[in-house]
Short mmCIF file of C-alpha atoms in Angstrom, two decimals:
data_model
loop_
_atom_site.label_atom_id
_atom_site.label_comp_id
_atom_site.label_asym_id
_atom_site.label_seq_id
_atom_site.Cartn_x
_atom_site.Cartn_y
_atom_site.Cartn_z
CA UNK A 1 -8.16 22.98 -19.18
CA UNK A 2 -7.41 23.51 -15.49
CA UNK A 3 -3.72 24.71 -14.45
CA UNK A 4 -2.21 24.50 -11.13
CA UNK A 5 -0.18 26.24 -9.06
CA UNK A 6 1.67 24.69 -5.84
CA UNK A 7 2.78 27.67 -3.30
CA UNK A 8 6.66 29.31 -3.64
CA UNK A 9 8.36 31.23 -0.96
CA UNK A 10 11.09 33.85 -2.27
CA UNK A 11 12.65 35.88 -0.83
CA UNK A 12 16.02 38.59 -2.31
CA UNK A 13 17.79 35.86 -3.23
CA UNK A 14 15.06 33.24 -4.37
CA UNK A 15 13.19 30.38 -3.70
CA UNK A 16 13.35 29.45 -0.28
CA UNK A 17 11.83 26.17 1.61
CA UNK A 18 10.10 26.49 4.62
CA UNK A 19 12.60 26.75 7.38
CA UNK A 20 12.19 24.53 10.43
CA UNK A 21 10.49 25.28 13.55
CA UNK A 22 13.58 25.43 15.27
CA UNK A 23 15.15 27.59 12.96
CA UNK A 24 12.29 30.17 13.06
CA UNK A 25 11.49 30.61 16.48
CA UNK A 26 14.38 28.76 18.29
CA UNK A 27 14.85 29.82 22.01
CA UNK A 28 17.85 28.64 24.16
CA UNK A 29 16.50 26.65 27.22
CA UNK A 30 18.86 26.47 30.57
CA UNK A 31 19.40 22.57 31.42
CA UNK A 32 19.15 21.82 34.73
CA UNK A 33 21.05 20.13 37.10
CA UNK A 34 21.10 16.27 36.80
CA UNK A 35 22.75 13.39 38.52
CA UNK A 36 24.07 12.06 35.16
CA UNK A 37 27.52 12.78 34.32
CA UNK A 38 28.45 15.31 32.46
CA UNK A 39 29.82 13.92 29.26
CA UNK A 40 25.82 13.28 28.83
CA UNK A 41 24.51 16.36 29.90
CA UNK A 42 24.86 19.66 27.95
CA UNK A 43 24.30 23.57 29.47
CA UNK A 44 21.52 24.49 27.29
CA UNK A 45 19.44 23.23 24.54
CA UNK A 46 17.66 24.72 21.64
CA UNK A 47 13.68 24.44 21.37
CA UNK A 48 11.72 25.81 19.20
CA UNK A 49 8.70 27.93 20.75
CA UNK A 50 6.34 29.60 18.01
CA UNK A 51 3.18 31.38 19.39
CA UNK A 52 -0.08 28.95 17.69
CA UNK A 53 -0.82 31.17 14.78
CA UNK A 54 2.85 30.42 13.52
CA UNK A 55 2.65 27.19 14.08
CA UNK A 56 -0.30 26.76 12.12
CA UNK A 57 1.47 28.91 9.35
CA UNK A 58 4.24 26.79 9.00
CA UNK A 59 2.40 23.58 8.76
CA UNK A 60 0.06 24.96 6.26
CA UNK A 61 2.85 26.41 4.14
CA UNK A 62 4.53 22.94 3.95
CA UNK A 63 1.29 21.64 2.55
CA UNK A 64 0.64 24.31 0.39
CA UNK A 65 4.04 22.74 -1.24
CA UNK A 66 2.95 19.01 -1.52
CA UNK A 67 0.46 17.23 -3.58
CA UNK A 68 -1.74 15.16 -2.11
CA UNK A 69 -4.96 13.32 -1.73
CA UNK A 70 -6.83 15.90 -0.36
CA UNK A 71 -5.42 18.36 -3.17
CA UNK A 72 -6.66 16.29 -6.22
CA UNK A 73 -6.84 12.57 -7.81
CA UNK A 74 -3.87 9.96 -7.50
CA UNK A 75 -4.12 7.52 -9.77
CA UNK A 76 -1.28 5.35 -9.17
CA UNK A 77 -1.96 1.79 -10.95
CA UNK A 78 -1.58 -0.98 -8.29
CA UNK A 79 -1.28 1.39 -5.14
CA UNK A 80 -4.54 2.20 -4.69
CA UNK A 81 -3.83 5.43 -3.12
CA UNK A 82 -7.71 6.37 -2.19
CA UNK A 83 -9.19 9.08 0.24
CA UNK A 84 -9.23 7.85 3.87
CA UNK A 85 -12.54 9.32 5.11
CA UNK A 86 -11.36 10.76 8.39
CA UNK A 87 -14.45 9.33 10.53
CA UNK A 88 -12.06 6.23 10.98
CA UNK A 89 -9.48 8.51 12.95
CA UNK A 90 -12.28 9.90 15.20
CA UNK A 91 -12.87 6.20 16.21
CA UNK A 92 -9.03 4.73 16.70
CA UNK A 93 -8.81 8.03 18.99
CA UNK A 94 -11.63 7.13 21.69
CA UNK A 95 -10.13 7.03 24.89
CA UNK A 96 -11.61 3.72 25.34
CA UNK A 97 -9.23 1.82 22.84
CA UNK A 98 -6.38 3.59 24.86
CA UNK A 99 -5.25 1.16 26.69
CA UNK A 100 -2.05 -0.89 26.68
CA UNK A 101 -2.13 -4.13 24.79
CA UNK A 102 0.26 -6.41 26.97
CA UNK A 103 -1.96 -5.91 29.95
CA UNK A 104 -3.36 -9.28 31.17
CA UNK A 105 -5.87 -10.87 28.64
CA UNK A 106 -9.14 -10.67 31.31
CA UNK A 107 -8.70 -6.42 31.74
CA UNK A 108 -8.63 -5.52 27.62
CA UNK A 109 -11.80 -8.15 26.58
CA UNK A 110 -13.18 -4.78 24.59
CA UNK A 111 -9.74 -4.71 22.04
CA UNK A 112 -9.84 -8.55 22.17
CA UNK A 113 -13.16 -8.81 20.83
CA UNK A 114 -12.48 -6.40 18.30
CA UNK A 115 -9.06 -8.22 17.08
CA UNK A 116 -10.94 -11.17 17.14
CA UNK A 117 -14.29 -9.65 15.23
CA UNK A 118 -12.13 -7.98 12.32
CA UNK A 119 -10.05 -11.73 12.09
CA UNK A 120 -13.13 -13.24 11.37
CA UNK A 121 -14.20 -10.65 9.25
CA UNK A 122 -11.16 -10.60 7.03
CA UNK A 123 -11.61 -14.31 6.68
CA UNK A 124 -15.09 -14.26 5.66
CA UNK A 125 -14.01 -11.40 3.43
CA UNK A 126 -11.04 -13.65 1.43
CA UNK A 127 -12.41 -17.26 2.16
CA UNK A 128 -9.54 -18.05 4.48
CA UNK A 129 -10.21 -19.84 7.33
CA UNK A 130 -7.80 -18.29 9.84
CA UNK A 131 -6.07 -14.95 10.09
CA UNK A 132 -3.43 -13.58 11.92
CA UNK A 133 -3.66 -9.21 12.58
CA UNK A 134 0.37 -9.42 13.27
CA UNK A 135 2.17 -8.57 10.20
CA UNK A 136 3.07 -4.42 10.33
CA UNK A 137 2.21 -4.17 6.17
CA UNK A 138 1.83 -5.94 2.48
CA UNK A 139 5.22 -6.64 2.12
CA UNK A 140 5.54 -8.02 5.95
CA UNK A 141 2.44 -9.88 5.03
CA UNK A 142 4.09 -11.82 1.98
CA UNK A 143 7.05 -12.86 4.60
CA UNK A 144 4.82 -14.08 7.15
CA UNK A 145 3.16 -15.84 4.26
CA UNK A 146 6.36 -17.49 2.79
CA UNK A 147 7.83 -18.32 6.66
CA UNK A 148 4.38 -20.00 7.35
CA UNK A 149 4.73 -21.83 3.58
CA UNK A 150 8.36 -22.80 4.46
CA UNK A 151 7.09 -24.54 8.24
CA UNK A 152 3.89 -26.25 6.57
CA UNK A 153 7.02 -28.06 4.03
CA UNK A 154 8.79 -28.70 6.55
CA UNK A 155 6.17 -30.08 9.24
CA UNK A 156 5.43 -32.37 6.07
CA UNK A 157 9.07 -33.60 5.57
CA UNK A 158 8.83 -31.70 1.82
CA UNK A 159 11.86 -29.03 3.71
CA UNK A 160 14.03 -29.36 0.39
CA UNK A 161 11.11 -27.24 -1.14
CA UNK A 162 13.31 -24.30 -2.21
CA UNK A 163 11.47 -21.99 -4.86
CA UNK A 164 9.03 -19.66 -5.10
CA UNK A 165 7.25 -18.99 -8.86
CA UNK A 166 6.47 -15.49 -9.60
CA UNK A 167 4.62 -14.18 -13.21
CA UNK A 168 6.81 -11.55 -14.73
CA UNK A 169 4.00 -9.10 -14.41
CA UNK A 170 4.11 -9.79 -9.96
CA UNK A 171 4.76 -6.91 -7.94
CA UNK A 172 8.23 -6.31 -7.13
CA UNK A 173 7.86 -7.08 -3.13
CA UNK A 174 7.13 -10.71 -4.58
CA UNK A 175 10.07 -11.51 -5.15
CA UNK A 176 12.06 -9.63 -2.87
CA UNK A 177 9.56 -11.15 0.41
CA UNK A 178 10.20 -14.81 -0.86
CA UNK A 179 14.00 -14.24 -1.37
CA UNK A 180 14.08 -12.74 2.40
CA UNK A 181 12.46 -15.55 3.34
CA UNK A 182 15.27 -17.82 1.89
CA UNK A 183 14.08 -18.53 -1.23
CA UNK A 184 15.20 -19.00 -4.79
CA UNK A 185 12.76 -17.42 -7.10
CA UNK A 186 11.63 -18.63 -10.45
CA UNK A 187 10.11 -16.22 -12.55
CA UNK A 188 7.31 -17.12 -16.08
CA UNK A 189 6.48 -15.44 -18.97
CA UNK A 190 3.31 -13.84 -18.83
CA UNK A 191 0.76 -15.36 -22.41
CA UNK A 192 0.44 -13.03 -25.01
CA UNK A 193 -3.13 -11.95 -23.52
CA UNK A 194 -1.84 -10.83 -20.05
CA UNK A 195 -2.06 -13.66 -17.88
CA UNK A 196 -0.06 -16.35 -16.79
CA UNK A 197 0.92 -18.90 -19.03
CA UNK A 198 -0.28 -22.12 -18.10
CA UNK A 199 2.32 -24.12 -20.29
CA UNK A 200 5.31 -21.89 -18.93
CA UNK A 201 3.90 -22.42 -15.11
CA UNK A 202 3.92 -26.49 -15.77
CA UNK A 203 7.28 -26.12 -17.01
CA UNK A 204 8.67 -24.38 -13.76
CA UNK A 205 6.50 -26.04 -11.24
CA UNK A 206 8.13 -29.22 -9.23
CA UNK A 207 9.10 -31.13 -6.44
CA UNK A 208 11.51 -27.53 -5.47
CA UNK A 209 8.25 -25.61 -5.67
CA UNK A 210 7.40 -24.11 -2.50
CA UNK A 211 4.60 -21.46 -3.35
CA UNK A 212 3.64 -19.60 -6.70
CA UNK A 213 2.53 -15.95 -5.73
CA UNK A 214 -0.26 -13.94 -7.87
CA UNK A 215 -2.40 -11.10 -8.02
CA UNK A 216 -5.84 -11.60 -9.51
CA UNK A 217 -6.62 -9.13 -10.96
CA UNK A 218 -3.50 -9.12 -11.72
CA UNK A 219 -0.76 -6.03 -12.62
CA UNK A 220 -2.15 -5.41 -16.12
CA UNK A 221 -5.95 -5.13 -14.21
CA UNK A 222 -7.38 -8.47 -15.76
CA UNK A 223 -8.62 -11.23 -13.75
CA UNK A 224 -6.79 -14.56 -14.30
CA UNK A 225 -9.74 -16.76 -15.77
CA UNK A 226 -7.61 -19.70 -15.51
CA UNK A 227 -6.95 -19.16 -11.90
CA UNK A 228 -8.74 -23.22 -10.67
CA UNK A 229 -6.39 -24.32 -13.60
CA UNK A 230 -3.37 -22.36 -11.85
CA UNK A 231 -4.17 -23.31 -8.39
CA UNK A 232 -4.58 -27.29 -9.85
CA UNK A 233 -1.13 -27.56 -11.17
CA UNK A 234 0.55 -25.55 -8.69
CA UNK A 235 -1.33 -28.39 -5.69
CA UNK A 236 0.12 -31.25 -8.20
CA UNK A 237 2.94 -30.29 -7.90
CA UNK A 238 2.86 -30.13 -4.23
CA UNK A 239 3.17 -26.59 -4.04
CA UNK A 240 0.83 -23.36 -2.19
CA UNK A 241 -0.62 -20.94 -3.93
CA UNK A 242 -0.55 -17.39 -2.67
CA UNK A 243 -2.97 -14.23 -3.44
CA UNK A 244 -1.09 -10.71 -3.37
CA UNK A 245 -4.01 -8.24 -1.62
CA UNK A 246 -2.58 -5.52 -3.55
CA UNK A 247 -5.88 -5.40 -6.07
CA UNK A 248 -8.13 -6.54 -3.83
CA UNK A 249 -10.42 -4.09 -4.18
CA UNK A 250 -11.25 -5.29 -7.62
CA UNK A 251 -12.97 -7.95 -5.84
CA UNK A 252 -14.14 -6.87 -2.61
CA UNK A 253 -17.61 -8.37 -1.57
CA UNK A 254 -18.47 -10.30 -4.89
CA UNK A 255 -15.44 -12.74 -5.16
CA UNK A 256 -12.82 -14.78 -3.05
CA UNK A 257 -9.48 -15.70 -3.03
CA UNK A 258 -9.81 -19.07 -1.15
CA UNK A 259 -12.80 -20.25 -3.27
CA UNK A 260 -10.27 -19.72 -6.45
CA UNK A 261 -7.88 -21.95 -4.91
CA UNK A 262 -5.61 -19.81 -2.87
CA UNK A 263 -4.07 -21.14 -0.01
CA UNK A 264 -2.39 -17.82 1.53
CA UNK A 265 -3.47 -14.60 1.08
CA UNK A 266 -2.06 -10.90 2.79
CA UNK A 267 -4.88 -7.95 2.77
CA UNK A 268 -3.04 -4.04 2.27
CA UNK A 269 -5.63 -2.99 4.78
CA UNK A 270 -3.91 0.51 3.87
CA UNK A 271 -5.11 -0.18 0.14
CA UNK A 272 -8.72 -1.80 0.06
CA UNK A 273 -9.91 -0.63 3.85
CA UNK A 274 -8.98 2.86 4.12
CA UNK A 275 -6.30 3.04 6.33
CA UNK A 276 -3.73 5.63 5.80
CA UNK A 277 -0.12 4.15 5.46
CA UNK A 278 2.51 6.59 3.72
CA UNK A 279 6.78 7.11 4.52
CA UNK A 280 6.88 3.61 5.70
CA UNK A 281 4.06 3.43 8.86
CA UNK A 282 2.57 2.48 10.50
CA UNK A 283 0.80 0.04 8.82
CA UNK A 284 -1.13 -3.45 8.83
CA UNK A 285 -1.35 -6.39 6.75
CA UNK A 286 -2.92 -9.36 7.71
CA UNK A 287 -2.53 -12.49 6.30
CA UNK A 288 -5.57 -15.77 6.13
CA UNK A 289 -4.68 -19.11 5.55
CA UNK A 290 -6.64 -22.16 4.84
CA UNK A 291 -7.61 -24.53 7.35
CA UNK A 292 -4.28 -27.09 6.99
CA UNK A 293 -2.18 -23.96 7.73
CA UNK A 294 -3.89 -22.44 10.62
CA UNK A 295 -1.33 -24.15 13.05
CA UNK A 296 1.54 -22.12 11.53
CA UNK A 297 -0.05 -18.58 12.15
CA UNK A 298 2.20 -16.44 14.35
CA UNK A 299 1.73 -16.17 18.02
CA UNK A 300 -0.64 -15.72 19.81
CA UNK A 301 -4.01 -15.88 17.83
CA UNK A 302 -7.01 -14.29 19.65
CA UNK A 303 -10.04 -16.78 20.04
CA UNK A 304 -13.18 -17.19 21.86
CA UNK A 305 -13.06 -18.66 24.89
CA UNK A 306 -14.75 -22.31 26.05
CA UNK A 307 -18.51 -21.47 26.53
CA UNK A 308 -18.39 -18.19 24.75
CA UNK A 309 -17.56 -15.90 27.74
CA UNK A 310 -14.99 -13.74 26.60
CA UNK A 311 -11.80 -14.27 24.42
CA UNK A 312 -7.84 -15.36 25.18
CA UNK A 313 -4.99 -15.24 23.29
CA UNK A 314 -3.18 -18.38 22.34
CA UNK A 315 -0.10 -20.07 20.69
CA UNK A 316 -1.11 -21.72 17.22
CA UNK A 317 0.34 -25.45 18.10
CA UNK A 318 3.38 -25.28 15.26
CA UNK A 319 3.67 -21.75 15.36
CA UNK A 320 6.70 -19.67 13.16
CA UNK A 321 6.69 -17.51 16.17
CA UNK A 322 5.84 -13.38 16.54
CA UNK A 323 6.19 -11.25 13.45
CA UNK A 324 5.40 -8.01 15.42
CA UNK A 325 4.93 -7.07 19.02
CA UNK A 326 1.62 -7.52 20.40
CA UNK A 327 -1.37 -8.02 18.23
CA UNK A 328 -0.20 -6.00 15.53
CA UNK A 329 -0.31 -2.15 14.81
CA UNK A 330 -3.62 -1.55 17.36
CA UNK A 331 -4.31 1.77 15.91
CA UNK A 332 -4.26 0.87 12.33
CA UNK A 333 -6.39 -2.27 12.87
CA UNK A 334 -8.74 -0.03 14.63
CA UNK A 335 -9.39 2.02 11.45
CA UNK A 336 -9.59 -1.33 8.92
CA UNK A 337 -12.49 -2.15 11.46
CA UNK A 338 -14.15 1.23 11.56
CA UNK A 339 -13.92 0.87 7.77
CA UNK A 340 -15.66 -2.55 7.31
CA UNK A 341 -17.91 -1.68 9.68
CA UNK A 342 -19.44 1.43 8.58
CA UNK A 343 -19.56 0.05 4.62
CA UNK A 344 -20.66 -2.88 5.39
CA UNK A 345 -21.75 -5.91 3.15
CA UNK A 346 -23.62 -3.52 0.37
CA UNK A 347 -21.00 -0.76 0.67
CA UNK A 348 -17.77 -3.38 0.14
CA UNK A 349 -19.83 -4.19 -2.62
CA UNK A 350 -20.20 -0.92 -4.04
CA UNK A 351 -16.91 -0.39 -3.41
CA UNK A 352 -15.56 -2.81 -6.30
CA UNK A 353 -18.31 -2.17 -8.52
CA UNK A 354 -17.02 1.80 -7.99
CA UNK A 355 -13.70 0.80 -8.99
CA UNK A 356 -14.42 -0.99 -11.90
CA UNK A 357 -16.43 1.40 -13.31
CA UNK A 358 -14.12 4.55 -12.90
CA UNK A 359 -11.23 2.73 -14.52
CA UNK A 360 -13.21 1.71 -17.21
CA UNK A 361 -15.05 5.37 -17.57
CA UNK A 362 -11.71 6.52 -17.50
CA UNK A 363 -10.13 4.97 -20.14
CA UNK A 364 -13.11 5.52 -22.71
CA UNK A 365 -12.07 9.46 -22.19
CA UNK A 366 -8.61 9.43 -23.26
CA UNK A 367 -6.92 8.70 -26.00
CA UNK A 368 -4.03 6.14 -25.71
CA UNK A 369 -3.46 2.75 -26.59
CA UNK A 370 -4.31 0.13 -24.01
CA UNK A 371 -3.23 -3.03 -25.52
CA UNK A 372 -4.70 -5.66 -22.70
CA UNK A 373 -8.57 -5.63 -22.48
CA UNK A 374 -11.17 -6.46 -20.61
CA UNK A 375 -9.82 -4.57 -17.71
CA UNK A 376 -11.13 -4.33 -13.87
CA UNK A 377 -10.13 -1.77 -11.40
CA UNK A 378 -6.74 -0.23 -13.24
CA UNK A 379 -5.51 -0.30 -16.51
CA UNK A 380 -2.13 0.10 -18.22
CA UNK A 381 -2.37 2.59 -21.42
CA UNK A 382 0.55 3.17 -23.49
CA UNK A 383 2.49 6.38 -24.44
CA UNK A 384 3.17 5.66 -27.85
CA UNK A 385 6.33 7.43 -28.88
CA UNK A 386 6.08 9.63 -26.08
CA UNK A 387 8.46 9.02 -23.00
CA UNK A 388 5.78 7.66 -20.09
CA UNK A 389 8.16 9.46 -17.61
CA UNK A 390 7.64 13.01 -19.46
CA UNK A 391 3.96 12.87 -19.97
CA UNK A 392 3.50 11.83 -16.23
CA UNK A 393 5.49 14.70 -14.80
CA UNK A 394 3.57 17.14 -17.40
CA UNK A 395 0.23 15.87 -15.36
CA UNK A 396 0.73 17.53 -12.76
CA UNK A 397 1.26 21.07 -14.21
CA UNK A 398 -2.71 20.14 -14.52
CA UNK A 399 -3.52 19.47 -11.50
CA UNK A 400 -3.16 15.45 -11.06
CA UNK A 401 -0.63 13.04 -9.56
CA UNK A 402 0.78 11.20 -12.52
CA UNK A 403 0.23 7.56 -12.98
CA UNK A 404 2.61 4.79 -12.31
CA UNK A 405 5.12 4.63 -15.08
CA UNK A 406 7.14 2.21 -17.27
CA UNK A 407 5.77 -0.66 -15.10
CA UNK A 408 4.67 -3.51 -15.65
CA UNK A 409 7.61 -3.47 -18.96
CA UNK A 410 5.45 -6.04 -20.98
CA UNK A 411 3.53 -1.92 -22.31
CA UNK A 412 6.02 -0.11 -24.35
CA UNK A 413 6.40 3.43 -22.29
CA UNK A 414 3.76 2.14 -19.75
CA UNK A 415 0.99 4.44 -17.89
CA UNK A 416 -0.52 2.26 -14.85
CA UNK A 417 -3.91 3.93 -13.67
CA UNK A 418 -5.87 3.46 -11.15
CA UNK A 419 -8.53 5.66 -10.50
CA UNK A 420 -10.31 4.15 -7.57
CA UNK A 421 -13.32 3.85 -6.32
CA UNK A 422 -14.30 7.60 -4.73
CA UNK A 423 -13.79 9.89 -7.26
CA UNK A 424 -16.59 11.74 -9.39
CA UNK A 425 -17.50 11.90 -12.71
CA UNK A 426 -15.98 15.21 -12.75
CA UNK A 427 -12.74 14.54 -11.41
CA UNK A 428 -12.49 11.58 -13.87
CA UNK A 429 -13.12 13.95 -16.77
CA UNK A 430 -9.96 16.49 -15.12
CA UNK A 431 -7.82 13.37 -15.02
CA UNK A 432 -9.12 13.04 -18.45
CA UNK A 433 -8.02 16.21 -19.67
CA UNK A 434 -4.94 15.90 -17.93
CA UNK A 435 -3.98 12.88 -20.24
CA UNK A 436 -5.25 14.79 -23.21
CA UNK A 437 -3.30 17.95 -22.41
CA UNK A 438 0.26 16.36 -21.57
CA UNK A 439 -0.13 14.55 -24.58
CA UNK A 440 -0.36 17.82 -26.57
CA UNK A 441 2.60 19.00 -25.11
CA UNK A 442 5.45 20.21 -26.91
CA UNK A 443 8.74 18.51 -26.58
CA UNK A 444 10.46 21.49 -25.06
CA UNK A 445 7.13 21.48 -22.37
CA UNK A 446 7.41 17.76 -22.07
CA UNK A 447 11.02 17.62 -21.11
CA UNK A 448 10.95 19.66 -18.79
CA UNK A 449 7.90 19.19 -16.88
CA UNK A 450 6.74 19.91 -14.34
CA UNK A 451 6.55 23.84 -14.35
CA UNK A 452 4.03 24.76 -11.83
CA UNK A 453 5.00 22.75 -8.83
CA UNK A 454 7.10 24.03 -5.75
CA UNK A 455 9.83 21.64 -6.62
CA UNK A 456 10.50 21.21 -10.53
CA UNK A 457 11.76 18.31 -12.12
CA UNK A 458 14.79 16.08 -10.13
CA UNK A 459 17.37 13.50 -10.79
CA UNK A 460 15.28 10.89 -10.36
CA UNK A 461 17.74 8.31 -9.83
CA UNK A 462 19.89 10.56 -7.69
CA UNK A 463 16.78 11.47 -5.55
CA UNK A 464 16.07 7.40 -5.08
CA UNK A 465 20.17 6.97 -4.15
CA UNK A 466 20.64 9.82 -2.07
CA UNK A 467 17.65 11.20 -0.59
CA UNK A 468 18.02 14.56 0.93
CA UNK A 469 16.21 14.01 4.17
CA UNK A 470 16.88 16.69 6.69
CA UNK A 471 17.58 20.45 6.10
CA UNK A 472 21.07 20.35 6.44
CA UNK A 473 21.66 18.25 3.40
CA UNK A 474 19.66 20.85 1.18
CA UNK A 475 22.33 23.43 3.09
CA UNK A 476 25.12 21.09 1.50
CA UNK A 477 24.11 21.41 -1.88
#
């Protein structure tokens, strides 16, 4: 079994973290004489000026202390944290795309046309008819989908619509995105095979439904077979149904959301096209619509102009209005294209096959309980009487990011994987081992994992409450 050792700094009186630049090589600079007064101005200020090799040092050593995705596999169930291939950063950095976006429509045609090419791909991709590039990520998505659900009621004089039907299983942003968006929210039972229960969703759907929100696959990495039946009673009841893009890569190039039924859908372009989206942004997430919605989309759309001559931006007729300045995050949208582009139809395809197989590989290799079957792109193994918190921390004293944990809560001591797509054989047998090896783990080993990482084990809660963000709080404590 592989171990693993992230870098420490000590010095006499022990482990140190890497000072700041600042810190290191600060130099005082003389400030100059301004015309602003002088309760704004200062004498001198402190810069930090390290020759290039310590530069490079510094940022190295900081890596040297974090685990990431170019260190070794992250299998984080539903987060789909995959390597970006870096080919797409080459391309959003042309000089060519550098240009800024609220310049008049007729001197940017280039970034137009590409807005307007990935739109229609996306749609083709998820069977939508219409998509907007606006909304900055998956969660901003699921707003813009629930503000454009709440105008379509209204435009239709249904405005008393006030609920939103989530499966107990639905990723926590659900909820939280409809409730932002002024919603009450309802949430089922999932059936005792995983998937939504048809008789509990009759029993909550009704005139107050607005939308009911899913994943397919969904949390517990198995496709809702019933999903026509879903979408069916959700439309009798007079209600929209929305996809989650969070496990879209499950699907990617071999099945649809809209042909299931779905009326809204977001796409984590940061999740199933590559684009890398960490600490909050910047990030994308588009959202499609079907054709009776396309009126509601945020403003403006990008189209093709009268006789095919170039493109123009425009104002959807009953539009809820911007979500984001400009077109969306440029940059990002950039790389979602680069991504699409380069795979292609065959390589999306290959893409979810990939998936599907890993996870599946995967699981054959270890030995845990994983009581919901047949899986797609993730599944959710159990601990046993093992604390899932424990054995995921001991992973990494082997070299791998630990799973997601104790999520969804319908597992007992849940472990969420999701290998993705990417990885090798052989890294699927390490994360292999890695499960095998925490689970051999004494108690004493267990509880106090992890050992061999620059930071050991934290108050978990504590660090979620009160982050220590800047060096001077670690001086405080």
């Amino acid at each position: 079994m592989r171990h693993y050792d992230q870098a420490r700094f000590h010095d006499d009186e022990g482990p140190e973290y890497e000072p700041l630049l600042s810190e290191k090589f600060g130099t005082e600079q003389a400030v100059e004489d301004t015309p602003l007064p002088d309760e704004l101005t200062r004498d001198s200020l402190e810069l930090p000026a390290p020759a290039e090799p310590e530069l490079s040092r510094h940022y190295v050593r900081l890596s040297q202390q974090n685990y990431a995705i170019e260190t070794g596999p992250y299998p984080l169930g539903s987060c789909t944290m995959k390597f970006n291939p870096p080919f797409t950063e080459d391309v959003a950095a042309d000089p060519n795309g550098m240009v800024h976006p609220d310049r008049p429509g007729e001197t940017i045609q280039g970034n137009l046309e590409l807005l307007y090419t990935l739109q229609e791909y996306l749609a083709e991709i998820g069977g939508m008819d219409a998509v907007t590039l606006q909304p900055p990520a998956g969660a901003a998505g699921e707003f813009t989908g629930n503000r454009i659900a709440a105008a379509y009621h209204e435009a239709n004089g249904e405005g008393h619509r006030s609920e939103v039907v989530v499966p107990d299983t639905a990723h926590g942003t659900n909820p939280a995105s409809a409730a932002m968006a002024g919603y009450d929210v309802v949430e089922i039972p999932s059936g005792e095979d995983g998937r939504v229960d048809l008789d509990a969703l009759e029993a909550a759907v009704g005139d107050d439904t607005a939308l009911f929100m899913l994943t397919n696959p969904n949390t517990l990495g198995l496709f809702e077979r019933d999903i026509e039946d879903i979408a069916e009673i959700v439309h009798e009841a007079g209600g929209l149904v929305y996809y989650d893009g969070a496990n879209l890569n499950a699907l990617l190039g071999r099945a649809r959301p809209g042909d299931m039924g779905y009326d809204i859908m977001h796409y984590n372009v940061h999740k199933t096209f590559a684009t890398p989206h960490g600490g909050g942004g910047p990030g994308a997430g588009p959202v499609g619509v079907v054709d009776e919605l396309t009126e509601f989309l945020p403003t403006p759309q990008v189209r093709e102009q009268d006789g095919g001559e170039g493109y123009e931006l425009f104002e959807p007729a009953q539009t809820i209005g911007k979500v984001h300045n400009y077109q969306g995050n440029w940059l990002v949208l950039i790389k979602a294209m680069a991504y699409i582009a380069r795979l292609g139809d065959e390589g999306l395809c290959a893409t979810s096959a990939n998936a599907v197989l890993n996870a599946n590989y995967l699981a054959t290799q270890i030995d845990l309980d994983i009581p919901f079957e047949p899986f797609h792109h993730e599944f959710v193994a159990s601990a046993g009487d093992l604390d899932a918190s424990d054995m995921a921390k001991r992973m990494l004293d082997f070299g791998v990011h630990p799973p997601t944990t104790k999520w969804p809560e319908i597992v007992s001591q849940a472990l969420m994987t999701e290998p993705t797509e990417g990885e090798s054989k052989e890294t699927l047998d390490l994360l292999a081992e890695a499960f095998k090896a925490a689970k051999r783990s004494d108690e004493e080993a267990l509880s106090s994992a992890p050992h061999r990482t620059t930071a050991r084990r934290i108050d978990q809660a504590d660090a979620a409450r009160n982050p220590r963000l800047s060096w001077q709080a670690l001086d405080e404590n």
